[in-house]
Amino acid sequence: MRLAPDFYARPVLEVAHDLIGCTVEHRGVSGVIVETEAYHESEPACHAFVGVTERTKTLFGEPGTAYVYRSYGIHALLNAVCEPAGVGAAVLIRALQPLDGIDEMRSRRGGVDDEQLCSGPGKLTQALAIELSENETDLGGDGPVVIRPRAAGWRAPEIVVGTRIGITQAAELPWRFCVAGCPHVSRPRPANMRPAIEAGG
DNA sequence: CATGGGATTGACT
DNA sequence: GTCAATCCCATGC
């Protein structure tokens, strides 16, 4: 099973919702996506807001490719490019529930509690050893980072929506999706978040 | 070419 | 609660 480009070539809010429950795998280490955020060229928090540059060309490229960039000079953050080519948009993968290779995650993360192995966008790239050099690689199975569909028989959890974390621009948009009550979600935990409107999946 | 500002995290008060 | 680490990139001179 794989997620074809068609999955990503849709409104970024739908993809952000539908990526909850999918898995991310990198060289045998994997987790289930439990938190995402949507970014779109129409709003200033998105890197693509400034148009096509050397940095943002990935966001305007083919849906289903990875956008990996360095945050605060320290962390690599993983995004999935969405919407048709030519539209700058992506879903930020913010948290995973560890699945495979947990011992490897533990050694890379310096012995934190298992609930904190992947409870943040910088934490999960460290746990999975995802690197900047993997920017613009295919997420459908031809690249080192692979996002797979929800498992057969996967039971939809309650998904809640809230405002995005750590941004100053367009901070009011409710474009953050989390699994309600999931201990692997990043801080601040969903508190005053409302249930998501089912967008598909 | 210099500069300012992050889609964060961990340590510390 | 506050704050530094650290570097790439977009912008402006």
mmCIF file of N, CA and C in Angstrom, chain A residues 40-159:
data_model
loop_
_atom_site.group_PDB
_atom_site.id
_atom_site.type_symbol
_atom_site.label_atom_id
_atom_site.label_comp_id
_atom_site.label_asym_id
_atom_site.label_seq_id
_atom_site.Cartn_x
_atom_site.Cartn_y
_atom_site.Cartn_z
ATOM 1 N N HIS A 40 -0.576 27.034 4.075
ATOM 2 C CA HIS A 40 -1.017 27.339 2.701
ATOM 3 C C HIS A 40 -0.491 28.699 2.287
ATOM 4 N N GLU A 41 -0.122 28.829 1.039
ATOM 5 C CA GLU A 41 0.482 30.060 0.514
ATOM 6 C C GLU A 41 -0.358 31.313 0.741
ATOM 7 N N SER A 42 -1.657 31.139 1.002
ATOM 8 C CA SER A 42 -2.537 32.289 1.162
ATOM 9 C C SER A 42 -2.394 32.968 2.517
ATOM 10 N N GLU A 43 -1.670 32.351 3.458
ATOM 11 C CA GLU A 43 -1.552 32.946 4.794
ATOM 12 C C GLU A 43 -0.080 33.075 5.190
ATOM 13 N N PRO A 44 0.254 34.136 5.937
ATOM 14 C CA PRO A 44 1.661 34.519 6.138
ATOM 15 C C PRO A 44 2.483 33.594 7.015
ATOM 16 N N ALA A 45 1.870 32.655 7.714
ATOM 17 C CA ALA A 45 2.684 31.721 8.501
ATOM 18 C C ALA A 45 3.364 30.704 7.609
ATOM 19 N N CYS A 46 2.863 30.560 6.377
ATOM 20 C CA CYS A 46 3.416 29.573 5.446
ATOM 21 C C CYS A 46 4.641 30.140 4.758
ATOM 22 N N HIS A 47 5.698 29.344 4.673
ATOM 23 C CA HIS A 47 6.903 29.801 3.985
ATOM 24 C C HIS A 47 6.598 30.193 2.547
ATOM 25 N N ALA A 48 5.599 29.540 1.948
ATOM 26 C CA ALA A 48 5.266 29.800 0.546
ATOM 27 C C ALA A 48 4.582 31.149 0.351
ATOM 28 N N PHE A 49 4.245 31.828 1.451
ATOM 29 C CA PHE A 49 3.574 33.128 1.363
ATOM 30 C C PHE A 49 4.392 34.128 0.548
ATOM 31 N N VAL A 50 5.712 34.024 0.579
ATOM 32 C CA VAL A 50 6.584 34.978 -0.109
ATOM 33 C C VAL A 50 6.750 34.636 -1.581
ATOM 34 N N GLY A 51 6.125 33.559 -2.020
ATOM 35 C CA GLY A 51 6.253 33.168 -3.422
ATOM 36 C C GLY A 51 7.365 32.158 -3.623
ATOM 37 N N VAL A 52 7.691 31.891 -4.874
ATOM 38 C CA VAL A 52 8.702 30.895 -5.199
ATOM 39 C C VAL A 52 10.095 31.472 -4.984
ATOM 40 N N THR A 53 10.862 30.856 -4.089
ATOM 41 C CA THR A 53 12.267 31.200 -3.888
ATOM 42 C C THR A 53 13.045 29.884 -3.877
ATOM 43 N N GLU A 54 14.364 29.993 -3.722
ATOM 44 C CA GLU A 54 15.174 28.791 -3.644
ATOM 45 C C GLU A 54 14.696 27.893 -2.509
ATOM 46 N N ARG A 55 14.302 28.525 -1.403
ATOM 47 C CA ARG A 55 13.841 27.755 -0.257
ATOM 48 C C ARG A 55 12.466 27.147 -0.490
ATOM 49 N N THR A 56 11.545 27.921 -1.066
ATOM 50 C CA THR A 56 10.136 27.501 -1.107
ATOM 51 C C THR A 56 9.745 26.733 -2.360
ATOM 52 N N LYS A 57 10.682 26.565 -3.289
ATOM 53 C CA LYS A 57 10.307 25.888 -4.527
ATOM 54 C C LYS A 57 9.767 24.486 -4.275
ATOM 55 N N THR A 58 10.270 23.838 -3.202
ATOM 56 C CA THR A 58 9.754 22.506 -2.866
ATOM 57 C C THR A 58 8.257 22.537 -2.594
ATOM 58 N N LEU A 59 7.812 23.588 -1.898
ATOM 59 C CA LEU A 59 6.392 23.694 -1.530
ATOM 60 C C LEU A 59 5.494 23.834 -2.750
ATOM 61 N N PHE A 60 6.042 24.405 -3.813
ATOM 62 C CA PHE A 60 5.264 24.592 -5.037
ATOM 63 C C PHE A 60 5.404 23.409 -5.998
ATOM 64 N N GLY A 61 6.153 22.398 -5.573
ATOM 65 C CA GLY A 61 6.431 21.276 -6.455
ATOM 66 C C GLY A 61 5.360 20.197 -6.408
ATOM 67 N N GLU A 62 5.769 18.977 -6.713
ATOM 68 C CA GLU A 62 4.833 17.868 -6.824
ATOM 69 C C GLU A 62 4.247 17.487 -5.467
ATOM 70 N N PRO A 63 2.929 17.285 -5.399
ATOM 71 C CA PRO A 63 2.321 16.804 -4.155
ATOM 72 C C PRO A 63 2.852 15.420 -3.807
ATOM 73 N N GLY A 64 3.027 15.185 -2.510
ATOM 74 C CA GLY A 64 3.534 13.899 -2.071
ATOM 75 C C GLY A 64 5.043 13.852 -1.957
ATOM 76 N N THR A 65 5.699 15.004 -1.998
ATOM 77 C CA THR A 65 7.134 15.047 -1.740
ATOM 78 C C THR A 65 7.382 15.653 -0.363
ATOM 79 N N ALA A 66 8.567 15.397 0.173
ATOM 80 C CA ALA A 66 8.916 15.887 1.501
ATOM 81 C C ALA A 66 9.475 17.303 1.417
ATOM 82 N N TYR A 67 9.027 18.173 2.314
ATOM 83 C CA TYR A 67 9.651 19.470 2.507
ATOM 84 C C TYR A 67 10.298 19.429 3.885
ATOM 85 N N VAL A 68 11.629 19.375 3.922
ATOM 86 C CA VAL A 68 12.371 19.322 5.177
ATOM 87 C C VAL A 68 13.211 20.589 5.273
ATOM 88 N N TYR A 69 13.051 21.318 6.375
ATOM 89 C CA TYR A 69 13.829 22.553 6.525
ATOM 90 C C TYR A 69 14.345 22.669 7.952
ATOM 91 N N ARG A 70 15.332 23.534 8.145
ATOM 92 C CA ARG A 70 15.928 23.701 9.462
ATOM 93 C C ARG A 70 15.201 24.800 10.214
ATOM 94 N N SER A 71 14.818 24.479 11.447
ATOM 95 C CA SER A 71 14.094 25.421 12.282
ATOM 96 C C SER A 71 14.975 25.895 13.420
ATOM 97 N N TYR A 72 15.009 27.178 13.647
ATOM 98 C CA TYR A 72 15.797 27.784 14.716
ATOM 99 C C TYR A 72 17.253 27.341 14.669
ATOM 100 N N GLY A 73 17.745 27.042 13.489
ATOM 101 C CA GLY A 73 19.136 26.673 13.345
ATOM 102 C C GLY A 73 19.491 25.328 13.928
ATOM 103 N N ILE A 74 18.505 24.597 14.426
ATOM 104 C CA ILE A 74 18.805 23.391 15.190
ATOM 105 C C ILE A 74 18.073 22.167 14.668
ATOM 106 N N HIS A 75 16.783 22.299 14.472
ATOM 107 C CA HIS A 75 15.955 21.129 14.199
ATOM 108 C C HIS A 75 15.536 21.026 12.740
ATOM 109 N N ALA A 76 15.358 19.800 12.288
ATOM 110 C CA ALA A 76 14.790 19.544 10.968
ATOM 111 C C ALA A 76 13.308 19.245 11.143
ATOM 112 N N LEU A 77 12.460 19.906 10.356
ATOM 113 C CA LEU A 77 11.018 19.692 10.439
ATOM 114 C C LEU A 77 10.521 19.066 9.143
ATOM 115 N N LEU A 78 9.644 18.047 9.297
ATOM 116 C CA LEU A 78 9.153 17.281 8.155
ATOM 117 C C LEU A 78 7.742 17.705 7.749
ATOM 118 N N ASN A 79 7.591 18.008 6.472
ATOM 119 C CA ASN A 79 6.287 18.361 5.907
ATOM 120 C C ASN A 79 6.007 17.492 4.694
ATOM 121 N N ALA A 80 4.707 17.339 4.384
ATOM 122 C CA ALA A 80 4.285 16.681 3.146
ATOM 123 C C ALA A 80 3.677 17.737 2.234
ATOM 124 N N VAL A 81 4.263 17.903 1.047
ATOM 125 C CA VAL A 81 3.780 18.898 0.092
ATOM 126 C C VAL A 81 2.393 18.502 -0.414
ATOM 127 N N CYS A 82 1.461 19.478 -0.438
ATOM 128 C CA CYS A 82 0.076 19.205 -0.811
ATOM 129 C C CYS A 82 -0.410 20.140 -1.907
ATOM 130 N N GLU A 83 -1.662 19.906 -2.313
ATOM 131 C CA GLU A 83 -2.328 20.667 -3.368
ATOM 132 C C GLU A 83 -1.603 20.419 -4.704
ATOM 133 N N PRO A 84 -2.265 20.765 -5.799
ATOM 134 C CA PRO A 84 -1.634 20.525 -7.108
ATOM 135 C C PRO A 84 -0.317 21.280 -7.235
ATOM 136 N N ALA A 85 0.587 20.780 -8.074
ATOM 137 C CA ALA A 85 1.838 21.493 -8.343
ATOM 138 C C ALA A 85 1.516 22.909 -8.779
ATOM 139 N N GLY A 86 2.301 23.866 -8.261
ATOM 140 C CA GLY A 86 2.037 25.264 -8.562
ATOM 141 C C GLY A 86 1.370 25.994 -7.418
ATOM 142 N N VAL A 87 0.749 25.237 -6.509
ATOM 143 C CA VAL A 87 0.176 25.804 -5.285
ATOM 144 C C VAL A 87 1.108 25.466 -4.133
ATOM 145 N N GLY A 88 1.521 26.484 -3.371
ATOM 146 C CA GLY A 88 2.440 26.268 -2.265
ATOM 147 C C GLY A 88 1.699 25.917 -0.984
ATOM 148 N N ALA A 89 1.769 24.664 -0.582
ATOM 149 C CA ALA A 89 1.072 24.220 0.624
ATOM 150 C C ALA A 89 1.699 22.937 1.125
ATOM 151 N N ALA A 90 1.607 22.708 2.451
ATOM 152 C CA ALA A 90 2.174 21.496 3.025
ATOM 153 C C ALA A 90 1.552 21.217 4.378
ATOM 154 N N VAL A 91 1.645 19.966 4.788
ATOM 155 C CA VAL A 91 1.213 19.550 6.122
ATOM 156 C C VAL A 91 2.458 19.283 6.955
ATOM 157 N N LEU A 92 2.578 19.980 8.086
ATOM 158 C CA LEU A 92 3.671 19.734 9.027
ATOM 159 C C LEU A 92 3.313 18.533 9.902
ATOM 160 N N ILE A 93 4.200 17.530 9.919
ATOM 161 C CA ILE A 93 4.005 16.374 10.801
ATOM 162 C C ILE A 93 4.538 16.751 12.174
ATOM 163 N N ARG A 94 3.657 16.850 13.172
ATOM 164 C CA ARG A 94 4.056 17.390 14.477
ATOM 165 C C ARG A 94 4.285 16.336 15.553
ATOM 166 N N ALA A 95 3.674 15.165 15.445
ATOM 167 C CA ALA A 95 3.873 14.163 16.495
ATOM 168 C C ALA A 95 3.497 12.780 15.988
ATOM 169 N N LEU A 96 4.204 11.772 16.529
ATOM 170 C CA LEU A 96 3.964 10.376 16.183
ATOM 171 C C LEU A 96 3.792 9.556 17.457
ATOM 172 N N GLN A 97 3.015 8.483 17.311
ATOM 173 C CA GLN A 97 3.026 7.431 18.325
ATOM 174 C C GLN A 97 4.021 6.391 17.857
ATOM 175 N N PRO A 98 5.117 6.169 18.610
ATOM 176 C CA PRO A 98 6.157 5.239 18.160
ATOM 177 C C PRO A 98 5.593 3.858 17.833
ATOM 178 N N LEU A 99 6.126 3.276 16.752
ATOM 179 C CA LEU A 99 5.628 1.976 16.300
ATOM 180 C C LEU A 99 6.780 0.973 16.222
ATOM 181 N N ASP A 100 7.696 1.166 15.292
ATOM 182 C CA ASP A 100 8.841 0.263 15.133
ATOM 183 C C ASP A 100 10.147 0.988 15.446
ATOM 184 N N GLY A 101 11.137 0.225 15.909
ATOM 185 C CA GLY A 101 12.459 0.789 16.174
ATOM 186 C C GLY A 101 12.502 1.673 17.401
ATOM 187 N N ILE A 102 11.708 1.315 18.404
ATOM 188 C CA ILE A 102 11.621 2.173 19.589
ATOM 189 C C ILE A 102 12.947 2.245 20.333
ATOM 190 N N ASP A 103 13.706 1.144 20.356
ATOM 191 C CA ASP A 103 15.014 1.195 21.011
ATOM 192 C C ASP A 103 15.937 2.196 20.335
ATOM 193 N N GLU A 104 15.864 2.239 18.996
ATOM 194 C CA GLU A 104 16.685 3.194 18.261
ATOM 195 C C GLU A 104 16.258 4.631 18.569
ATOM 196 N N MET A 105 14.945 4.818 18.665
ATOM 197 C CA MET A 105 14.448 6.145 19.046
ATOM 198 C C MET A 105 14.974 6.547 20.414
ATOM 199 N N ARG A 106 14.931 5.619 21.348
ATOM 200 C CA ARG A 106 15.368 5.923 22.714
ATOM 201 C C ARG A 106 16.830 6.356 22.737
ATOM 202 N N SER A 107 17.659 5.657 21.982
ATOM 203 C CA SER A 107 19.081 6.006 22.008
ATOM 204 C C SER A 107 19.317 7.358 21.346
ATOM 205 N N ARG A 108 18.552 7.658 20.285
ATOM 206 C CA ARG A 108 18.721 8.953 19.614
ATOM 207 C C ARG A 108 18.168 10.100 20.449
ATOM 208 N N ARG A 109 17.185 9.834 21.285
ATOM 209 C CA ARG A 109 16.512 10.893 22.029
ATOM 210 C C ARG A 109 17.030 11.050 23.446
ATOM 211 N N GLY A 110 18.052 10.313 23.802
ATOM 212 C CA GLY A 110 18.696 10.548 25.081
ATOM 213 C C GLY A 110 17.900 10.126 26.289
ATOM 214 N N GLY A 111 17.149 9.033 26.164
ATOM 215 C CA GLY A 111 16.529 8.456 27.338
ATOM 216 C C GLY A 111 15.377 9.243 27.938
ATOM 217 N N VAL A 112 14.622 9.956 27.108
ATOM 218 C CA VAL A 112 13.421 10.605 27.629
ATOM 219 C C VAL A 112 12.310 9.557 27.742
ATOM 220 N N ASP A 113 11.220 9.936 28.398
ATOM 221 C CA ASP A 113 10.070 9.033 28.485
ATOM 222 C C ASP A 113 9.586 8.679 27.083
ATOM 223 N N ASP A 114 9.036 7.454 26.943
ATOM 224 C CA ASP A 114 8.572 7.011 25.628
ATOM 225 C C ASP A 114 7.520 7.949 25.043
ATOM 226 N N GLU A 115 6.724 8.577 25.906
ATOM 227 C CA GLU A 115 5.689 9.486 25.399
ATOM 228 C C GLU A 115 6.288 10.753 24.792
ATOM 229 N N GLN A 116 7.559 11.015 25.073
ATOM 230 C CA GLN A 116 8.194 12.219 24.536
ATOM 231 C C GLN A 116 9.156 11.917 23.392
ATOM 232 N N LEU A 117 9.202 10.661 22.962
ATOM 233 C CA LEU A 117 10.124 10.299 21.879
ATOM 234 C C LEU A 117 9.819 11.085 20.612
ATOM 235 N N CYS A 118 8.550 11.233 20.285
ATOM 236 C CA CYS A 118 8.133 11.877 19.025
ATOM 237 C C CYS A 118 7.053 12.918 19.249
ATOM 238 N N SER A 119 7.008 13.533 20.444
ATOM 239 C CA SER A 119 5.927 14.462 20.775
ATOM 240 C C SER A 119 6.282 15.897 20.411
ATOM 241 N N GLY A 120 6.697 16.089 19.148
ATOM 242 C CA GLY A 120 7.042 17.417 18.658
ATOM 243 C C GLY A 120 7.706 17.273 17.307
ATOM 244 N N PRO A 121 7.603 18.309 16.465
ATOM 245 C CA PRO A 121 8.114 18.184 15.097
ATOM 246 C C PRO A 121 9.630 18.018 15.021
ATOM 247 N N GLY A 122 10.367 18.626 15.965
ATOM 248 C CA GLY A 122 11.806 18.452 15.977
ATOM 249 C C GLY A 122 12.204 17.139 16.631
ATOM 250 N N LYS A 123 11.373 16.702 17.569
ATOM 251 C CA LYS A 123 11.672 15.450 18.269
ATOM 252 C C LYS A 123 11.532 14.247 17.339
ATOM 253 N N LEU A 124 10.476 14.254 16.520
ATOM 254 C CA LEU A 124 10.249 13.063 15.696
ATOM 255 C C LEU A 124 11.287 12.944 14.579
ATOM 256 N N THR A 125 11.782 14.056 14.057
ATOM 257 C CA THR A 125 12.828 13.934 13.042
ATOM 258 C C THR A 125 14.127 13.447 13.672
ATOM 259 N N GLN A 126 14.354 13.816 14.931
ATOM 260 C CA GLN A 126 15.534 13.294 15.629
ATOM 261 C C GLN A 126 15.371 11.802 15.895
ATOM 262 N N ALA A 127 14.179 11.395 16.339
ATOM 263 C CA ALA A 127 13.939 9.986 16.662
ATOM 264 C C ALA A 127 14.055 9.111 15.419
ATOM 265 N N LEU A 128 13.604 9.638 14.267
ATOM 266 C CA LEU A 128 13.646 8.870 13.024
ATOM 267 C C LEU A 128 14.904 9.155 12.206
ATOM 268 N N ALA A 129 15.735 10.101 12.670
ATOM 269 C CA ALA A 129 16.973 10.479 11.978
ATOM 270 C C ALA A 129 16.701 11.008 10.574
ATOM 271 N N ILE A 130 15.635 11.785 10.431
ATOM 272 C CA ILE A 130 15.329 12.420 9.147
ATOM 273 C C ILE A 130 16.197 13.660 9.001
ATOM 274 N N GLU A 131 16.832 13.811 7.816
ATOM 275 C CA GLU A 131 17.815 14.865 7.623
ATOM 276 C C GLU A 131 17.375 15.885 6.569
ATOM 277 N N LEU A 132 18.025 17.044 6.628
ATOM 278 C CA LEU A 132 17.734 18.104 5.667
ATOM 279 C C LEU A 132 17.957 17.649 4.232
ATOM 280 N N SER A 133 18.919 16.746 4.064
ATOM 281 C CA SER A 133 19.247 16.300 2.707
ATOM 282 C C SER A 133 18.093 15.536 2.073
ATOM 283 N N GLU A 134 17.108 15.157 2.889
ATOM 284 C CA GLU A 134 15.971 14.408 2.364
ATOM 285 C C GLU A 134 14.840 15.319 1.911
ATOM 286 N N ASN A 135 15.125 16.621 1.918
ATOM 287 C CA ASN A 135 14.178 17.570 1.331
ATOM 288 C C ASN A 135 13.929 17.210 -0.128
ATOM 289 N N GLU A 136 12.667 17.340 -0.525
ATOM 290 C CA GLU A 136 12.267 17.147 -1.925
ATOM 291 C C GLU A 136 12.320 15.695 -2.386
ATOM 292 N N THR A 137 12.423 14.748 -1.447
ATOM 293 C CA THR A 137 12.355 13.332 -1.835
ATOM 294 C C THR A 137 10.900 12.861 -1.811
ATOM 295 N N ASP A 138 10.645 11.766 -2.508
ATOM 296 C CA ASP A 138 9.292 11.225 -2.639
ATOM 297 C C ASP A 138 8.846 10.533 -1.354
ATOM 298 N N LEU A 139 7.608 10.796 -0.947
ATOM 299 C CA LEU A 139 7.067 10.181 0.267
ATOM 300 C C LEU A 139 6.245 8.929 -0.028
ATOM 301 N N GLY A 140 6.085 8.624 -1.306
ATOM 302 C CA GLY A 140 5.193 7.536 -1.703
ATOM 303 C C GLY A 140 5.848 6.168 -1.731
ATOM 304 N N GLY A 141 7.148 6.096 -1.452
ATOM 305 C CA GLY A 141 7.811 4.806 -1.426
ATOM 306 C C GLY A 141 9.124 4.778 -2.197
ATOM 307 N N ASP A 142 9.362 5.787 -3.025
ATOM 308 C CA ASP A 142 10.600 5.825 -3.802
ATOM 309 C C ASP A 142 11.719 6.574 -3.076
ATOM 310 N N GLY A 143 11.411 7.159 -1.945
ATOM 311 C CA GLY A 143 12.417 7.909 -1.194
ATOM 312 C C GLY A 143 12.687 7.264 0.158
ATOM 313 N N PRO A 144 13.612 7.836 0.937
ATOM 314 C CA PRO A 144 13.978 7.272 2.241
ATOM 315 C C PRO A 144 12.878 7.436 3.290
ATOM 316 N N VAL A 145 12.067 8.476 3.157
ATOM 317 C CA VAL A 145 10.961 8.696 4.086
ATOM 318 C C VAL A 145 9.680 8.225 3.406
ATOM 319 N N VAL A 146 8.953 7.325 4.042
ATOM 320 C CA VAL A 146 7.744 6.759 3.430
ATOM 321 C C VAL A 146 6.545 6.988 4.334
ATOM 322 N N ILE A 147 5.484 7.563 3.781
ATOM 323 C CA ILE A 147 4.221 7.706 4.506
ATOM 324 C C ILE A 147 3.240 6.696 3.926
ATOM 325 N N ARG A 148 2.688 5.855 4.814
ATOM 326 C CA ARG A 148 1.779 4.794 4.385
ATOM 327 C C ARG A 148 0.373 5.052 4.907
ATOM 328 N N PRO A 149 -0.630 4.468 4.215
ATOM 329 C CA PRO A 149 -2.025 4.689 4.618
ATOM 330 C C PRO A 149 -2.327 4.094 5.981
ATOM 331 N N ARG A 150 -3.464 4.490 6.492
ATOM 332 C CA ARG A 150 -3.974 3.898 7.722
ATOM 333 C C ARG A 150 -4.116 2.389 7.535
ATOM 334 N N ALA A 151 -3.803 1.637 8.580
ATOM 335 C CA ALA A 151 -3.889 0.179 8.498
ATOM 336 C C ALA A 151 -5.328 -0.260 8.280
ATOM 337 N N ALA A 152 -5.486 -1.388 7.602
ATOM 338 C CA ALA A 152 -6.829 -1.954 7.434
ATOM 339 C C ALA A 152 -7.425 -2.210 8.809
ATOM 340 N N GLY A 153 -8.671 -1.838 8.985
ATOM 341 C CA GLY A 153 -9.307 -2.029 10.272
ATOM 342 C C GLY A 153 -8.991 -0.953 11.283
ATOM 343 N N TRP A 154 -8.254 0.087 10.850
ATOM 344 C CA TRP A 154 -7.928 1.198 11.737
ATOM 345 C C TRP A 154 -9.211 1.879 12.208
ATOM 346 N N ARG A 155 -9.329 2.053 13.505
ATOM 347 C CA ARG A 155 -10.523 2.666 14.070
ATOM 348 C C ARG A 155 -10.285 4.154 14.243
ATOM 349 N N ALA A 156 -11.126 4.967 13.621
ATOM 350 C CA ALA A 156 -10.951 6.412 13.697
ATOM 351 C C ALA A 156 -11.081 6.886 15.143
ATOM 352 N N PRO A 157 -10.040 7.565 15.657
ATOM 353 C CA PRO A 157 -10.159 8.156 16.979
ATOM 354 C C PRO A 157 -10.904 9.489 16.863
ATOM 355 N N GLU A 158 -11.229 10.096 17.975
ATOM 356 C CA GLU A 158 -11.760 11.454 17.904
ATOM 357 C C GLU A 158 -10.618 12.399 17.536
ATOM 358 N N ILE A 159 -10.820 13.191 16.494
ATOM 359 C CA ILE A 159 -9.814 14.157 16.067
ATOM 360 C C ILE A 159 -10.307 15.547 16.426
#
